[in-house]
PDB file of C-alpha atoms in Angstrom:
ATOM      1  CA  MET A  14      -0.175  -0.289   0.176  1.00 43.00           C
ATOM      2  CA  ASN A  15       2.647   2.619   0.588  1.00 41.00           C
ATOM      3  CA  ARG A  16       5.107   2.499  -2.592  1.00 43.00           C
ATOM      4  CA  ALA A  17       1.533   2.811  -4.400  1.00 42.00           C
ATOM      5  CA  LEU A  18       0.063   5.911  -2.386  1.00 42.00           C
ATOM      6  CA  LEU A  19       3.524   7.831  -2.568  1.00 38.00           C
ATOM      7  CA  ALA A  20       3.314   6.751  -6.549  1.00 40.00           C
ATOM      8  CA  SER A  21      -0.453   7.993  -6.313  1.00 41.00           C
ATOM      9  CA  ALA A  22       0.281  11.116  -3.824  1.00 41.00           C
ATOM     10  CA  ALA A  23       3.736  12.339  -5.679  1.00 36.00           C
ATOM     11  CA  LEU A  24       2.002  12.563  -8.834  1.00 39.00           C
ATOM     12  CA  LEU A  25      -0.914  14.076  -7.799  1.00 40.00           C
ATOM     13  CA  LEU A  26       1.439  17.247  -7.461  1.00 36.00           C
ATOM     14  CA  LEU A  27       3.155  16.197 -10.803  1.00 37.00           C
ATOM     15  CA  LEU A  28       0.665  19.288 -13.184  1.00 39.00           C
ATOM     16  CA  PRO A  29       1.760  21.476 -15.606  1.00 38.00           C
ATOM     17  CA  VAL A  30       1.195  24.328 -13.762  1.00 40.00           C
ATOM     18  CA  ALA A  31       3.903  24.137 -12.090  1.00 36.00           C
ATOM     19  CA  ASP A  32       6.351  23.018 -14.685  1.00 41.00           C
ATOM     20  CA  VAL A  33       8.656  22.085 -11.866  1.00 40.00           C
ATOM     21  CA  VAL A  34       9.887  19.322 -10.366  1.00 49.00           C
ATOM     22  CA  ALA A  35       7.552  17.695  -7.193  1.00 58.00           C
ATOM     23  CA  LYS A  36      10.444  17.571  -4.210  1.00 66.00           C
ATOM     24  CA  SER A  37      12.633  14.673  -5.156  1.00 68.00           C
ATOM     25  CA  SER A  38      13.887  13.579  -2.008  1.00 77.00           C
ATOM     26  CA  ASP A  39      10.578  13.093  -0.652  1.00 73.00           C
ATOM     27  CA  ARG A  40      10.197   9.754  -2.714  1.00 68.00           C
ATOM     28  CA  ASN A  41      13.408   8.756   0.230  1.00 78.00           C
ATOM     29  CA  GLN A  42      10.963   9.403   3.357  1.00 79.00           C
ATOM     30  CA  ALA A  43       8.414   7.253   5.343  1.00 77.00           C
ATOM     31  CA  MET A  44       5.383   7.697   4.691  1.00 72.00           C
ATOM     32  CA  THR A  45       2.585   8.144   7.277  1.00 81.00           C
ATOM     33  CA  ILE A  46      -1.003   7.459   7.030  1.00 82.00           C
ATOM     34  CA  ASP A  47      -3.309   8.600   9.550  1.00 91.00           C
ATOM     35  CA  SER A  48      -7.345   8.031   9.571  1.00 95.00           C
ATOM     36  CA  GLY A  49     -10.093   7.376  11.792  1.00 97.00           C
ATOM     37  CA  SER A  50     -10.803   4.460  10.418  1.00 96.00           C
ATOM     38  CA  GLN A  51      -9.823   1.381   8.163  1.00 93.00           C
ATOM     39  CA  SER A  52     -11.210  -1.454   6.641  1.00 94.00           C
ATOM     40  CA  GLY A  53     -11.066  -3.995   3.743  1.00 91.00           C
ATOM     41  CA  ASN A  54      -7.790  -5.946   2.000  1.00 82.00           C
ATOM     42  CA  MET A  55      -5.036  -5.152   0.965  1.00 76.00           C
ATOM     43  CA  GLU A  56      -4.343  -8.622  -0.854  1.00 82.00           C
ATOM     44  CA  GLY A  57      -6.001 -10.041  -3.990  1.00 85.00           C
ATOM     45  CA  ASN A  58      -8.580  -7.967  -5.428  1.00 92.00           C
ATOM     46  CA  GLY A  59     -10.866  -5.690  -3.599  1.00 91.00           C
ATOM     47  CA  LYS A  60     -10.943  -2.058  -1.943  1.00 92.00           C
ATOM     48  CA  THR A  61      -9.822  -0.835   1.731  1.00 90.00           C
ATOM     49  CA  VAL A  62     -11.712   2.319   2.777  1.00 95.00           C
ATOM     50  CA  LEU A  63      -9.814   5.058   5.032  1.00 95.00           C
ATOM     51  CA  GLY A  64     -12.454   7.371   6.696  1.00 97.00           C
ATOM     52  CA  GLY A  65     -13.015   9.336   9.223  1.00 97.00           C
ATOM     53  CA  GLY A  66     -10.484  12.048   8.251  1.00 97.00           C
ATOM     54  CA  VAL A  67      -7.227  10.609   6.261  1.00 95.00           C
ATOM     55  CA  VAL A  68      -4.076  12.535   6.275  1.00 93.00           C
ATOM     56  CA  VAL A  69      -1.492  11.442   4.017  1.00 83.00           C
ATOM     57  CA  THR A  70       2.389  12.774   4.629  1.00 84.00           C
ATOM     58  CA  GLN A  71       5.559  12.108   2.863  1.00 82.00           C
ATOM     59  CA  GLY A  72       8.549  14.830   3.525  1.00 88.00           C
ATOM     60  CA  THR A  73       7.128  18.126   2.232  1.00 88.00           C
ATOM     61  CA  LEU A  74       3.807  16.041   0.700  1.00 81.00           C
ATOM     62  CA  GLU A  75       0.535  16.198   2.529  1.00 89.00           C
ATOM     63  CA  ILE A  76      -2.830  15.283   1.409  1.00 86.00           C
ATOM     64  CA  ARG A  77      -5.835  15.725   3.523  1.00 95.00           C
ATOM     65  CA  SER A  78      -9.291  14.121   2.839  1.00 97.00           C
ATOM     66  CA  ALA A  79     -12.647  13.333   4.390  1.00 97.00           C
ATOM     67  CA  ALA A  80     -12.142   9.504   2.806  1.00 97.00           C
ATOM     68  CA  ALA A  81     -10.479   7.313   0.523  1.00 95.00           C
ATOM     69  CA  GLU A  82     -10.253   4.369  -1.359  1.00 94.00           C
ATOM     70  CA  ILE A  83      -7.791   1.762  -2.060  1.00 85.00           C
ATOM     71  CA  TYR A  84      -8.432  -0.511  -4.859  1.00 89.00           C
ATOM     72  CA  MET A  85      -6.689  -3.389  -5.452  1.00 88.00           C
ATOM     73  CA  ALA A  86      -6.598  -5.893  -8.676  1.00 91.00           C
ATOM     74  CA  ASP A  87      -3.696  -9.214  -8.511  1.00 90.00           C
ATOM     75  CA  GLY A  88      -2.397  -7.878  -5.231  1.00 84.00           C
ATOM     76  CA  GLU A  89      -1.521  -4.824  -6.554  1.00 80.00           C
ATOM     77  CA  VAL A  90      -3.011  -1.550  -6.162  1.00 77.00           C
ATOM     78  CA  SER A  91      -4.542  -0.236  -9.135  1.00 87.00           C
ATOM     79  CA  ARG A  92      -6.141   3.037  -8.255  1.00 88.00           C
ATOM     80  CA  SER A  93      -6.903   5.449  -5.066  1.00 87.00           C
ATOM     81  CA  VAL A  94      -9.732   7.896  -4.905  1.00 95.00           C
ATOM     82  CA  PHE A  95      -9.666  10.630  -2.451  1.00 95.00           C
ATOM     83  CA  THR A  96     -12.915  12.178  -1.556  1.00 97.00           C
ATOM     84  CA  GLY A  97     -14.166  15.131   0.667  1.00 93.00           C
ATOM     85  CA  LYS A  98     -15.281  18.692   0.292  1.00 86.00           C
ATOM     86  CA  GLN A  99     -12.077  19.494  -0.469  1.00 94.00           C
ATOM     87  CA  VAL A 100      -9.589  17.033  -0.933  1.00 96.00           C
ATOM     88  CA  LYS A 101      -6.480  19.597  -0.524  1.00 95.00           C
ATOM     89  CA  MET A 102      -2.902  18.480  -1.573  1.00 86.00           C
ATOM     90  CA  LYS A 103       0.374  20.417  -1.020  1.00 88.00           C
ATOM     91  CA  GLN A 104       4.200  19.739  -1.469  1.00 82.00           C
ATOM     92  CA  GLN A 105       7.107  21.558  -2.585  1.00 84.00           C
ATOM     93  CA  MET A 106       9.120  21.477  -5.506  1.00 77.00           C
ATOM     94  CA  ASP A 107      12.909  21.177  -5.939  1.00 76.00           C
ATOM     95  CA  ASP A 108      13.145  24.594  -7.009  1.00 82.00           C
ATOM     96  CA  GLY A 109      11.566  25.828  -3.097  1.00 86.00           C
ATOM     97  CA  THR A 110       8.524  26.923  -4.259  1.00 86.00           C
ATOM     98  CA  TRP A 111       4.873  25.449  -3.144  1.00 88.00           C
ATOM     99  CA  MET A 112       1.729  23.670  -5.222  1.00 82.00           C
ATOM    100  CA  ASP A 113      -1.302  23.743  -3.645  1.00 89.00           C
ATOM    101  CA  ALA A 114      -3.913  21.548  -5.283  1.00 88.00           C
ATOM    102  CA  GLN A 115      -7.581  21.400  -3.903  1.00 95.00           C
ATOM    103  CA  ALA A 116     -10.674  19.902  -5.603  1.00 96.00           C
ATOM    104  CA  ASP A 117     -13.985  17.458  -4.595  1.00 96.00           C
ATOM    105  CA  ARG A 118     -12.409  14.382  -5.646  1.00 96.00           C
ATOM    106  CA  VAL A 119      -8.727  13.068  -7.169  1.00 92.00           C
ATOM    107  CA  GLU A 120      -8.856   9.928  -8.458  1.00 91.00           C
ATOM    108  CA  TYR A 121      -5.562   7.964  -9.584  1.00 84.00           C
ATOM    109  CA  ASP A 122      -5.820   5.073 -12.180  1.00 87.00           C
ATOM    110  CA  MET A 123      -1.614   3.371 -11.541  1.00 80.00           C
ATOM    111  CA  LYS A 124      -2.353   1.492 -15.142  1.00 86.00           C
ATOM    112  CA  THR A 125      -3.482   4.433 -17.151  1.00 87.00           C
ATOM    113  CA  GLU A 126      -0.794   6.641 -15.030  1.00 78.00           C
ATOM    114  CA  THR A 127      -4.022   9.276 -14.910  1.00 84.00           C
ATOM    115  CA  ILE A 128      -4.723  11.812 -12.313  1.00 80.00           C
ATOM    116  CA  THR A 129      -8.358  13.501 -12.927  1.00 90.00           C
ATOM    117  CA  PHE A 130      -9.602  15.928 -10.432  1.00 90.00           C
ATOM    118  CA  ILE A 131     -13.363  16.107 -10.028  1.00 93.00           C
ATOM    119  CA  GLY A 132     -15.454  18.961  -9.302  1.00 94.00           C
ATOM    120  CA  ASN A 133     -14.020  22.537  -8.376  1.00 93.00           C
ATOM    121  CA  TYR A 134     -10.635  21.945  -9.106  1.00 93.00           C
ATOM    122  CA  THR A 135      -7.889  24.683  -8.252  1.00 92.00           C
ATOM    123  CA  VAL A 136      -3.796  23.585  -8.787  1.00 85.00           C
ATOM    124  CA  LYS A 137      -1.582  26.849  -7.779  1.00 88.00           C
ATOM    125  CA  SER A 138       1.744  27.485  -7.710  1.00 84.00           C
ATOM    126  CA  ASP A 139       4.170  30.745  -7.795  1.00 86.00           C
ATOM    127  CA  ARG A 140       3.989  30.231 -11.671  1.00 83.00           C
ATOM    128  CA  GLY A 141       0.186  30.554 -12.040  1.00 88.00           C
ATOM    129  CA  SER A 142      -3.217  28.084 -11.654  1.00 88.00           C
ATOM    130  CA  ASN A 143      -5.676  26.762 -13.318  1.00 89.00           C
ATOM    131  CA  SER A 144      -9.169  25.476 -12.124  1.00 92.00           C
ATOM    132  CA  GLY A 145     -12.646  24.259 -13.373  1.00 93.00           C
ATOM    133  CA  GLN A 146     -14.931  21.326 -13.076  1.00 94.00           C
ATOM    134  CA  ARG A 147     -12.758  18.674 -14.626  1.00 93.00           C
ATOM    135  CA  MET A 148      -9.099  17.975 -15.331  1.00 90.00           C
ATOM    136  CA  VAL A 149      -7.531  14.374 -16.122  1.00 88.00           C
ATOM    137  CA  TYR A 150      -3.281  14.928 -15.870  1.00 79.00           C
ATOM    138  CA  ASN A 151      -1.545  11.814 -17.994  1.00 79.00           C
ATOM    139  CA  THR A 152       1.568  11.539 -16.417  1.00 66.00           C
ATOM    140  CA  LYS A 153       3.214   9.603 -18.698  1.00 71.00           C
ATOM    141  CA  SER A 154       2.401  12.004 -21.847  1.00 77.00           C
ATOM    142  CA  GLY A 155       1.913  15.421 -19.825  1.00 67.00           C
ATOM    143  CA  ASN A 156      -0.922  15.953 -21.357  1.00 79.00           C
ATOM    144  CA  MET A 157      -4.085  17.641 -19.810  1.00 79.00           C
ATOM    145  CA  GLN A 158      -7.504  18.177 -20.504  1.00 87.00           C
ATOM    146  CA  SER A 159     -10.061  20.475 -18.959  1.00 86.00           C
ATOM    147  CA  GLY A 160     -13.053  21.407 -19.774  1.00 81.00           C
ATOM    148  CA  GLY A 161     -15.559  20.450 -22.488  1.00 74.00           C
ATOM    149  CA  ASP A 162     -18.825  19.298 -20.427  1.00 77.00           C
ATOM    150  CA  GLY A 163     -19.960  22.863 -21.253  1.00 81.00           C
ATOM    151  CA  SER A 164     -17.989  24.144 -18.028  1.00 84.00           C
ATOM    152  CA  ARG A 165     -15.276  27.041 -18.273  1.00 88.00           C
ATOM    153  CA  VAL A 166     -11.684  26.451 -16.842  1.00 87.00           C
ATOM    154  CA  ARG A 167      -9.310  29.261 -15.969  1.00 88.00           C
ATOM    155  CA  THR A 168      -6.000  29.224 -16.486  1.00 85.00           C
ATOM    156  CA  VAL A 169      -3.706  32.421 -14.815  1.00 89.00           C
ATOM    157  CA  ILE A 170       0.115  32.663 -15.958  1.00 87.00           C
ATOM    158  CA  GLN A 171       2.010  34.599 -13.560  1.00 86.00           C
ATOM    159  CA  PRO A 172       4.745  36.976 -15.461  1.00 87.00           C
ATOM    160  CA  LYS A 173       8.692  36.245 -14.725  1.00 78.00           C
ATOM    161  CA  SER A 174       9.075  38.931 -12.611  1.00 74.00           C
ATOM    162  CA  ALA A 175       6.232  38.311 -10.288  1.00 59.00           C
ATOM    163  CA  GLN A 176       7.016  34.685  -9.438  1.00 55.00           C
ATOM    164  CA  PRO A 177       9.209  35.386  -5.978  1.00 57.00           C
ATOM    165  CA  ALA A 178      12.516  33.199  -5.989  1.00 51.00           C
ATOM    166  CA  GLN A 179      11.126  31.157  -2.905  1.00 48.00           C
ATOM    167  CA  GLY A 180       8.024  29.101  -1.896  1.00 47.00           C
ATOM    168  CA  ARG A 181       5.974  30.350   0.932  1.00 46.00           C
ATOM    169  CA  ASN A 182       5.131  28.229   4.642  1.00 48.00           C
TER     170      ASN A 182
END
C-alpha cells in the first residue's frame, strides 16, 4: 500500500501549471497514513476504505481528505480515490516553491497513469493557476485535458517578474 500511495501522492502534484519537479527527496521519506478508520483487504482483489479524516504525509507532501479508497487488482494497487469537500494537497518543489491543489474528488489510476480532479478543482503554484470542474492529467505524456463538458476553465500565468524566488510556508 505504501508504494502505491506514494506514487499516487507524488504524481498528484506533478501538474503542468508548476512546470517544475516535486521535491525529489520526498520519495525517500517514510509515508504516514493517518485516518479515523480503515477497513478492507490489501491482498488479491478488493478495496480498502479509509474514513474519519485521512492525512497522508511524506516529506513535504501532504494530502488531506475526508475519506479515501484504495482498490486492489491481483495483489497490486490499481486505483486510489480521495474524496471530501475539499481534498487538499500541497508539496514543495525542488526549486523551493510550493504547489497547492484541491478538488472535491481526486482519482489516480495506476494502470493508465492518469490523475483526475473532479469538482471545483484548483491547482496553484508561484507560476500560475488552473481551475475548473474537471481535469484529466496523463503523467506519462504530460497531456492535460480540462473542460469540454460545458463548464469553463480558467488558467492564470504569472509573469516571471511576479514569481517569488522562494516558496511560501
